[in-house]
Short mmCIF file of C-alpha atoms and ligand atoms in Angstrom, two decimals:
data_model
loop_
_atom_site.label_atom_id
_atom_site.label_comp_id
_atom_site.label_asym_id
_atom_site.label_seq_id
_atom_site.Cartn_x
_atom_site.Cartn_y
_atom_site.Cartn_z
CA MET A 240 85.23 104.13 120.75
CA SER A 241 85.96 107.66 119.58
CA ARG A 242 83.42 109.75 117.72
CA ILE A 243 83.70 112.96 115.78
CA MET A 244 81.03 115.65 116.05
CA VAL A 245 80.65 118.23 113.30
CA ARG A 246 78.32 121.23 113.34
CA GLY A 247 77.79 121.93 109.65
CA GLY A 248 77.33 125.08 107.63
CA ASN A 249 80.60 126.98 107.96
CA ARG A 250 82.49 128.14 104.90
CA LEU A 251 86.12 126.94 105.17
CA GLU A 252 88.81 129.52 104.54
CA GLY A 253 92.55 129.70 105.09
CA THR A 254 95.73 127.73 104.53
CA VAL A 255 96.41 124.10 105.34
CA GLU A 256 99.66 122.16 105.14
CA VAL A 257 99.33 118.70 103.66
CA SER A 258 101.19 115.95 105.57
CA GLY A 259 103.55 113.36 104.12
CA SER A 260 101.97 110.54 102.15
CA LYS A 261 100.70 107.55 104.13
CA ASN A 262 100.85 105.26 101.11
CA SER A 263 104.42 106.31 100.30
CA THR A 264 105.69 106.06 103.85
CA LEU A 265 104.38 102.52 104.45
CA PRO A 266 106.34 100.76 101.64
CA ILE A 267 109.38 102.97 102.28
CA MET A 268 109.35 101.92 105.95
CA ALA A 269 109.24 98.29 104.80
CA ALA A 270 112.09 98.97 102.32
CA CYS A 271 114.30 100.08 105.24
CA LEU A 272 114.51 96.35 106.12
CA LEU A 273 116.51 95.79 102.93
CA SER A 274 119.56 97.41 104.50
CA SER A 275 121.54 96.76 107.66
CA LYS A 276 122.31 100.51 107.84
CA PRO A 277 119.96 103.01 109.52
CA CYS A 278 117.62 105.13 107.38
CA VAL A 279 116.11 108.49 108.30
CA LEU A 280 112.66 109.35 106.93
CA ASN A 281 111.37 112.92 107.06
CA ARG A 282 107.79 114.23 106.71
CA VAL A 283 106.33 111.05 108.14
CA PRO A 284 102.68 111.62 109.13
CA ASP A 285 101.70 110.94 112.74
CA ILE A 286 98.78 108.60 112.05
CA GLU A 287 97.62 105.21 113.26
CA ASP A 288 98.68 103.20 110.17
CA ILE A 289 102.25 104.45 110.54
CA ARG A 290 102.22 103.49 114.24
CA VAL A 291 101.06 99.99 113.25
CA MET A 292 103.93 99.73 110.74
CA GLU A 293 106.35 100.88 113.46
CA GLY A 294 105.05 97.94 115.54
CA VAL A 295 105.53 95.57 112.59
CA LEU A 296 109.17 96.60 112.14
CA ARG A 297 109.83 96.32 115.89
CA GLU A 298 108.28 92.83 115.94
CA LEU A 299 110.81 91.84 113.29
CA GLY A 300 113.62 93.18 115.50
CA ALA A 301 114.29 96.55 113.81
CA GLY A 302 115.00 99.67 115.85
CA VAL A 303 112.41 102.43 115.27
CA GLU A 304 112.59 105.89 116.85
CA ARG A 305 110.37 108.89 116.15
CA TYR A 306 111.47 112.51 116.56
CA GLY A 307 108.62 114.82 115.50
CA ASP A 308 107.92 113.98 111.86
CA THR A 309 111.21 112.08 111.48
CA LEU A 310 111.54 108.31 111.81
CA VAL A 311 114.88 106.59 112.26
CA ILE A 312 114.74 102.92 111.28
CA ASP A 313 117.65 100.63 112.03
CA GLY A 314 117.40 97.29 110.26
CA SER A 315 120.73 95.95 111.55
CA SER A 316 119.06 94.07 114.43
CA VAL A 317 116.30 92.33 112.43
CA ASP A 318 116.20 88.75 113.68
CA SER A 319 112.80 87.47 112.61
CA TRP A 320 111.18 86.81 109.24
CA GLU A 321 107.77 86.04 110.63
CA LEU A 322 104.82 88.38 111.02
CA SER A 323 101.87 87.19 113.05
CA ASP A 324 98.17 87.39 112.39
CA ASP A 325 97.64 90.17 114.99
CA LEU A 326 99.60 92.74 113.00
CA THR A 327 98.57 91.74 109.48
CA ARG A 328 94.92 91.90 110.54
CA LYS A 329 95.40 95.37 112.03
CA MET A 330 96.64 96.71 108.72
CA ARG A 331 96.72 95.00 105.36
CA ALA A 332 99.75 97.03 104.21
CA SER A 333 101.91 95.24 106.79
CA ASN A 334 102.24 92.55 104.06
CA LEU A 335 104.69 94.98 102.38
CA VAL A 336 107.48 93.69 104.63
CA MET A 337 107.32 90.40 102.74
CA GLY A 338 109.15 91.68 99.64
CA ALA A 339 111.80 93.38 101.76
CA LEU A 340 112.41 90.29 103.93
CA ILE A 341 112.66 88.08 100.86
CA GLY A 342 115.06 90.57 99.25
CA ARG A 343 117.35 90.66 102.29
CA PHE A 344 117.11 87.14 103.76
CA GLY A 345 115.58 85.05 100.97
CA CYS A 346 112.67 84.03 103.20
CA ALA A 347 109.57 85.37 104.96
CA ARG A 348 106.51 84.02 106.74
CA VAL A 349 103.61 86.43 106.86
CA ALA A 350 100.01 85.80 107.99
CA TYR A 351 97.32 86.42 105.38
CA PRO A 352 95.87 89.89 105.80
CA GLY A 353 92.26 88.66 105.66
CA GLY A 354 89.33 90.48 104.11
CA CYS A 355 88.50 94.10 104.74
CA ALA A 356 85.49 96.41 104.49
CA ILE A 357 86.09 97.32 100.84
CA GLY A 358 86.69 93.92 99.26
CA SER A 359 88.38 90.54 99.52
CA ARG A 360 91.84 91.84 98.51
CA PRO A 361 93.75 88.64 97.62
CA MET A 362 97.57 88.33 97.47
CA ASP A 363 97.83 86.15 94.34
CA LEU A 364 99.76 88.71 92.28
CA HIS A 365 102.33 89.22 95.04
CA ILE A 366 102.80 85.46 95.38
CA LYS A 367 103.14 84.91 91.62
CA GLY A 368 105.85 87.58 91.57
CA PHE A 369 107.82 86.00 94.45
CA HIS A 370 107.51 82.62 92.77
CA LYS A 371 108.89 83.97 89.48
CA LEU A 372 111.85 85.47 91.34
CA GLY A 373 112.76 81.98 92.51
CA CYS A 374 110.88 81.51 95.80
CA GLU A 375 109.00 78.42 96.82
CA VAL A 376 105.80 79.82 98.26
CA TYR A 377 103.69 77.67 100.60
CA GLU A 378 100.25 78.73 101.76
CA ALA A 379 99.14 76.88 104.88
CA HIS A 380 97.62 77.56 108.31
CA GLY A 381 96.72 81.12 107.31
CA TYR A 382 100.31 82.02 106.44
CA MET A 383 102.24 82.70 103.24
CA GLU A 384 105.73 81.31 103.55
CA ALA A 385 108.40 82.08 100.96
CA LYS A 386 111.83 80.43 100.81
CA SER A 387 114.55 80.71 98.23
CA GLN A 388 118.13 79.57 97.69
CA GLY A 389 118.82 82.86 95.87
CA LEU A 390 116.62 85.24 93.93
CA ASN A 391 117.06 85.56 90.18
CA GLY A 392 115.90 88.39 87.94
CA CYS A 393 112.95 87.54 85.67
CA GLU A 394 110.08 88.94 83.56
CA ILE A 395 106.81 89.46 85.42
CA LEU A 396 103.56 90.48 83.73
CA LEU A 397 100.99 91.59 86.28
CA ASP A 398 97.38 90.68 85.40
CA PHE A 399 96.34 93.94 87.08
CA PRO A 400 98.57 96.91 88.01
CA SER A 401 98.36 96.23 91.74
CA VAL A 402 100.07 98.86 93.86
CA GLY A 403 101.09 96.49 96.66
CA ALA A 404 102.26 93.70 94.34
CA THR A 405 104.38 96.14 92.31
CA GLU A 406 105.97 97.46 95.53
CA ASN A 407 106.59 94.03 97.04
CA ILE A 408 108.16 92.71 93.83
CA MET A 409 110.32 95.85 93.42
CA MET A 410 111.70 95.42 96.94
CA ALA A 411 112.51 91.72 96.52
CA ALA A 412 114.00 92.24 93.03
CA ALA A 413 116.19 95.14 94.23
CA ARG A 414 118.56 92.54 95.72
CA ALA A 415 118.04 89.68 93.25
CA LYS A 416 120.77 88.46 90.88
CA GLY A 417 120.27 89.96 87.41
CA VAL A 418 117.55 92.06 85.84
CA THR A 419 113.82 91.92 86.67
CA VAL A 420 111.25 93.55 84.41
CA ILE A 421 107.72 94.17 85.74
CA ARG A 422 105.19 94.82 83.00
CA ASN A 423 101.73 96.31 83.57
CA ALA A 424 103.17 97.67 86.81
CA ALA A 425 101.25 100.19 88.90
CA ARG A 426 102.12 103.79 87.98
CA GLU A 427 101.03 105.62 91.15
CA PRO A 428 103.26 108.47 92.43
CA GLU A 429 103.93 106.35 95.54
CA ILE A 430 105.64 103.75 93.31
CA VAL A 431 107.89 106.47 91.88
CA ASP A 432 108.67 107.57 95.45
CA LEU A 433 109.64 104.01 96.40
CA GLN A 434 111.93 103.83 93.34
CA ASN A 435 113.57 107.14 94.31
CA PHE A 436 114.08 105.93 97.88
CA LEU A 437 115.52 102.57 96.81
CA ASN A 438 117.82 104.22 94.26
CA ARG A 439 119.13 106.56 96.95
CA MET A 440 119.94 103.40 98.97
CA GLY A 441 121.96 102.16 95.98
CA ALA A 442 119.36 100.19 93.99
CA ARG A 443 119.20 100.40 90.19
CA ILE A 444 115.57 100.85 89.21
CA ARG A 445 114.01 102.80 86.38
CA GLY A 446 110.71 103.12 84.58
CA THR A 447 108.28 103.65 87.46
CA GLY A 448 105.38 105.89 86.46
CA LEU A 449 105.48 104.44 82.92
CA GLY A 450 104.09 100.92 83.34
CA THR A 451 107.27 98.90 82.76
CA ILE A 452 109.84 98.82 85.55
CA ARG A 453 113.40 97.57 85.10
CA ILE A 454 115.26 96.52 88.23
CA GLU A 455 118.92 95.56 88.11
CA GLY A 456 119.59 93.71 91.34
CA VAL A 457 122.48 94.82 93.58
CA GLY A 458 124.28 92.96 96.37
CA GLU A 459 123.83 95.50 99.12
CA LEU A 460 121.84 98.59 99.98
CA GLY A 461 122.97 101.43 102.23
CA GLY A 462 121.34 103.82 104.69
CA VAL A 463 119.91 107.17 103.55
CA THR A 464 117.96 110.24 104.65
CA TYR A 465 114.80 110.78 102.64
CA ASP A 466 111.76 113.11 102.52
CA VAL A 467 108.48 111.37 101.57
CA ILE A 468 106.14 113.03 99.06
CA PRO A 469 102.97 114.89 100.13
CA ASP A 470 99.78 112.90 100.60
CA ARG A 471 97.70 113.37 97.45
CA ILE A 472 94.60 111.82 99.01
CA GLU A 473 94.71 114.10 102.04
CA ALA A 474 95.19 117.02 99.62
CA GLY A 475 92.22 115.85 97.54
CA THR A 476 90.08 115.56 100.68
CA PHE A 477 90.79 119.22 101.58
CA MET A 478 90.06 120.22 97.99
CA VAL A 479 86.63 118.62 98.31
CA ALA A 480 86.21 120.40 101.68
CA ALA A 481 86.67 123.71 99.85
CA GLY A 482 84.24 122.66 97.11
CA ILE A 483 81.53 121.35 99.42
CA THR A 484 81.55 124.37 101.78
CA ARG A 485 81.95 126.94 98.98
CA GLY A 486 85.22 127.74 100.72
CA ASP A 487 88.56 129.25 99.76
CA ILE A 488 91.47 127.04 100.83
CA VAL A 489 95.17 127.25 99.98
CA LEU A 490 96.97 123.90 100.15
CA GLU A 491 100.67 123.92 100.96
CA ASN A 492 103.04 120.99 100.38
CA VAL A 493 101.38 119.52 97.28
CA VAL A 494 102.63 118.16 93.96
CA SER A 495 100.01 119.26 91.45
CA GLU A 496 100.97 116.58 88.85
CA HIS A 497 100.01 113.90 91.40
CA LEU A 498 96.62 115.57 91.77
CA GLU A 499 95.78 115.91 88.06
CA PRO A 500 92.99 113.27 87.96
CA ILE A 501 91.36 114.84 91.04
CA ILE A 502 91.81 118.41 89.81
CA ALA A 503 90.27 117.55 86.43
CA LYS A 504 87.09 116.09 87.98
CA LEU A 505 86.71 118.83 90.57
CA LYS A 506 87.02 121.46 87.82
CA GLU A 507 84.22 119.71 85.92
CA THR A 508 81.98 120.25 88.95
CA GLY A 509 82.75 123.97 88.78
CA VAL A 510 85.29 124.14 91.62
CA GLU A 511 88.05 126.61 90.71
CA ILE A 512 91.66 125.48 91.26
CA MET A 513 94.76 127.55 90.58
CA LYS A 514 98.46 127.47 91.42
CA CYS A 515 99.37 129.89 94.18
CA ASN A 516 102.83 130.51 95.72
CA GLY A 517 103.98 126.93 95.14
CA GLY A 518 100.69 125.56 96.50
CA LEU A 519 97.14 125.28 95.19
CA ARG A 520 94.19 127.58 95.84
CA VAL A 521 90.77 125.90 95.74
CA LEU A 522 87.61 127.99 95.47
CA GLY A 523 84.21 126.39 95.89
CA LYS A 524 81.46 127.73 93.61
CA ARG A 525 77.69 127.25 93.44
CA PRO A 526 75.96 125.51 91.86
CA LEU A 527 78.04 122.33 91.80
CA ARG A 528 77.65 120.59 88.44
CA PRO A 529 77.04 116.81 88.30
CA VAL A 530 79.80 114.64 86.76
CA ASP A 531 80.31 110.99 85.84
CA LEU A 532 83.48 109.23 86.88
CA LYS A 533 85.09 105.82 86.98
CA THR A 534 87.81 104.84 89.45
CA LEU A 535 90.93 103.43 87.79
CA PRO A 536 94.60 102.81 88.55
CA PHE A 537 96.77 105.97 88.22
CA PRO A 538 96.59 108.17 86.16
CA GLY A 539 92.86 107.45 86.37
CA PHE A 540 90.64 108.80 89.14
CA PRO A 541 91.80 107.27 92.48
CA THR A 542 89.48 104.87 94.28
CA ASP A 543 90.73 106.44 97.53
CA MET A 544 88.92 109.68 96.55
CA GLN A 545 85.67 108.02 95.42
CA PRO A 546 83.73 108.30 98.71
CA GLN A 547 84.75 111.96 99.23
CA MET A 548 83.70 112.79 95.66
CA MET A 549 80.37 111.06 96.25
CA ALA A 550 79.74 113.32 99.26
CA LEU A 551 80.33 116.36 97.04
CA LEU A 552 78.14 115.08 94.20
CA SER A 553 75.29 114.45 96.68
CA LEU A 554 74.96 118.24 96.67
CA ALA A 555 75.35 118.84 92.91
CA GLN A 556 72.58 120.27 90.77
CA GLY A 557 71.68 117.14 88.77
CA THR A 558 72.48 113.43 88.53
CA SER A 559 76.01 111.95 88.59
CA MET A 560 77.26 108.42 88.16
CA ILE A 561 80.30 106.85 89.83
CA VAL A 562 81.60 103.47 88.67
CA GLU A 563 83.98 101.74 91.09
CA THR A 564 86.26 99.39 89.14
CA VAL A 565 89.17 98.88 91.57
CA PHE A 566 87.47 97.40 94.66
CA GLU A 567 84.43 95.13 94.60
CA ASN A 568 82.66 96.51 97.68
CA ARG A 569 83.56 100.14 98.10
CA PHE A 570 80.10 101.64 98.58
CA MET A 571 79.78 101.13 102.34
CA HIS A 572 79.46 104.90 102.84
CA VAL A 573 76.31 105.05 100.70
CA ASP A 574 73.91 103.96 103.47
CA GLU A 575 75.48 106.47 105.84
CA LEU A 576 75.25 109.32 103.32
CA ARG A 577 71.59 108.34 102.77
CA ARG A 578 70.99 108.82 106.51
CA MET A 579 72.11 112.39 105.97
CA GLY A 580 69.56 112.84 103.19
CA ALA A 581 71.61 111.91 100.10
CA ASP A 582 69.75 110.29 97.19
CA ILE A 583 72.02 107.49 95.96
CA ALA A 584 71.09 104.24 94.21
CA ILE A 585 73.50 101.34 93.67
CA GLU A 586 73.42 99.18 90.52
CA GLY A 587 76.26 96.63 90.73
CA ARG A 588 79.48 98.60 90.56
CA ALA A 589 77.72 101.88 89.72
CA ALA A 590 76.27 104.49 92.07
CA ILE A 591 73.70 106.95 90.73
CA ILE A 592 73.70 110.13 92.76
CA LYS A 593 70.81 112.56 92.45
CA GLY A 594 72.07 115.84 93.87
CA LYS A 595 70.02 117.49 96.61
CA PRO A 596 70.10 121.12 97.76
CA HIS A 597 70.68 120.14 101.41
CA LEU A 598 71.97 117.34 103.62
CA THR A 599 71.03 117.06 107.28
CA GLY A 600 73.17 116.10 110.27
CA ALA A 601 72.66 112.55 111.59
CA VAL A 602 74.30 109.80 113.63
CA VAL A 603 76.47 107.83 111.19
CA GLU A 604 79.30 105.27 111.25
CA ALA A 605 82.67 105.33 109.48
CA THR A 606 83.10 101.88 107.94
CA ASP A 607 86.62 102.47 106.63
CA LEU A 608 89.15 105.28 106.29
CA ARG A 609 87.91 107.06 103.17
CA ALA A 610 84.25 106.36 103.93
CA GLY A 611 84.88 108.20 107.21
CA ALA A 612 86.45 111.12 105.34
CA ALA A 613 83.38 111.33 103.10
CA LEU A 614 81.12 111.56 106.16
CA VAL A 615 83.22 114.37 107.66
CA LEU A 616 82.94 116.25 104.35
CA ALA A 617 79.18 115.75 104.10
CA ALA A 618 78.84 116.82 107.74
CA LEU A 619 80.73 120.08 107.07
CA ARG A 620 77.92 121.13 104.75
CA ALA A 621 74.94 119.43 106.47
CA GLU A 622 72.38 121.34 108.49
CA GLY A 623 72.83 120.71 112.22
CA GLU A 624 75.06 118.24 114.00
CA THR A 625 76.53 114.99 112.72
CA PHE A 626 78.05 112.35 115.00
CA ILE A 627 80.47 110.04 113.20
CA GLY A 628 81.10 106.77 115.05
CA ASN A 629 84.12 104.48 114.61
CA ALA A 630 86.29 107.55 114.07
CA HIS A 631 89.41 105.41 114.63
CA HIS A 632 89.15 104.53 110.92
CA ILE A 633 89.66 108.22 110.09
CA TYR A 634 92.70 108.57 112.38
CA ARG A 635 94.36 105.72 110.48
CA GLY A 636 95.06 108.09 107.61
CA TYR A 637 94.46 111.75 108.48
CA GLU A 638 96.97 113.58 110.67
CA ASP A 639 95.44 116.01 113.15
CA ILE A 640 92.25 116.23 111.09
CA GLU A 641 90.15 118.07 113.68
CA ASN A 642 92.73 120.82 114.21
CA LYS A 643 93.44 121.23 110.52
CA LEU A 644 89.72 121.67 109.81
CA LYS A 645 89.20 123.88 112.89
CA GLN A 646 91.91 126.23 111.67
CA LEU A 647 89.95 126.58 108.44
CA GLY A 648 86.80 127.53 110.39
CA ALA A 649 85.02 124.20 110.85
CA GLU A 650 83.20 123.29 114.06
CA ILE A 651 84.54 119.81 114.62
CA PHE A 652 85.24 118.01 117.89
CA ARG A 653 86.49 114.64 118.99
CA VAL A 654 84.12 113.01 121.44
CA ASP A 655 85.65 110.06 123.33
C1 LIG B 985 96.91 100.43 97.65
C2 LIG B 985 96.65 101.55 98.63
C3 LIG B 985 95.16 101.77 98.81
C4 LIG B 985 94.51 102.01 97.44
C5 LIG B 985 94.88 100.90 96.46
C6 LIG B 985 94.39 101.16 95.05
C7 LIG B 985 98.55 101.43 100.12
C8 LIG B 985 99.08 101.13 101.48
N1 LIG B 985 97.26 101.20 99.90
O1 LIG B 985 96.34 99.25 98.20
O2 LIG B 985 94.97 102.91 99.64
O3 LIG B 985 93.11 102.02 97.59
O4 LIG B 985 96.31 100.75 96.40
O5 LIG B 985 94.86 102.38 94.58
O6 LIG B 985 99.28 101.92 99.26
N2 LIG B 985 94.41 92.50 93.76
C9 LIG B 985 94.34 91.18 93.41
N3 LIG B 985 95.41 90.37 93.70
C10 LIG B 985 96.53 90.85 94.31
C11 LIG B 985 96.60 92.20 94.66
C12 LIG B 985 95.52 93.02 94.37
O7 LIG B 985 93.35 90.73 92.87
O8 LIG B 985 97.47 90.05 94.54
C13 LIG B 985 93.26 93.38 93.49
C14 LIG B 985 92.62 93.88 94.79
O9 LIG B 985 91.72 92.92 95.30
C15 LIG B 985 91.94 95.13 94.35
C16 LIG B 985 92.86 95.67 93.25
O10 LIG B 985 93.68 94.57 92.86
O11 LIG B 985 90.68 94.86 93.82
C17 LIG B 985 93.73 96.83 93.68
O12 LIG B 985 94.55 96.43 94.74
P1 LIG B 985 96.02 97.00 94.95
O13 LIG B 985 96.39 97.96 93.85
O14 LIG B 985 96.92 95.87 95.21
O15 LIG B 985 95.82 97.85 96.30
P2 LIG B 985 96.70 97.82 97.60
O16 LIG B 985 98.14 97.80 97.26
O17 LIG B 985 96.17 96.80 98.54
#
């Protein structure tokens, strides 16, 4: 089991290049299955979740080759529509192949992803969407099995703007007969990226980013070369690193519109953020002001930045409140932050954070990816050494995190 050790107290300074987006790359990799022509993806981050998705595509028979940050995916050899429990349990997002398999072959059998540390995460919205498109969907023996004699365009109203359900339905509908309209669709930048990728393949999709998506199905999709967007959550994590260490960090490879909800909240705490040579400069200031925030689907504040923001607010001058509305159980990092001296109380879906002047290094455990990121951030500012166990959660989503932070002046080491 790998651990990360951080010796806190250093002010972070310098330039960091943000990697390609994990949450864009995963559905785009799945979408490559929609075509029998090879696709080339650039700016793919070298992280564990992407390696799991590579394994998923290979299990289905696709060819997958990596050259640096480029992935070449050849869907011509796909000969299976079934994904076993082993892979879906490793990573929930492997369920994204379901929409693509249904779109290309009209059928798919995928094991239920199971629960995870941050909530139960059902698949009902995905299944309702597939059903509306004309699939019979059976749920038995831990699998979801979809079969259709031909997909037909339809109107789908999502009860909640689920990111994964929107992506899965978009992929299946891209090759359905006729027009599909998804209302109350997720509006995240990663959905827009998936639309752009699919349209480059020859799909006819518009409206992503606005809440209603219109997909005119096409018979075939081709192969393309595509650059994925920068990772807004990695960018946000480095922005908090600047704020928490009173640092001065320039972020390269960012799209500032994608970061607006994060920038707005960080500015409220007193962190200064300005555009700089096509990137963003983030200047940490003291004292940090307390803020209240609620996680919401985009363009609201992202749930994937909630734990990192909580680490920052643990050091603010005053009391903040965070309400988590997207996931039912996303406060697993609270006990670990408390071990480091944070004063946080939980009331249902709300966390009340009384800022303290100092945190202290401790032995803590990463319970999931973003919880782990929050612990690294707290450790950067804590007095003494922090050992973060279960660091594999962090490597799922952050490329080369130790080196990127080291180059900014952090004392951080991987301890295997
Ligand atoms: C994606 C992101 C994840 C992020 C989340 C919310 C990827 C690979 N992952 O996850 O990092 O935290 O969006 O921004 O892009 N729900 C249902 N029924 C469903 C589907 C979802 O009730 O059929 C609920 C979930 O339990 C959860 C909420 O909707 O409470 C949000 O889930 P969703 O938007 O689907 O997140 P993911 O796509 O799993």
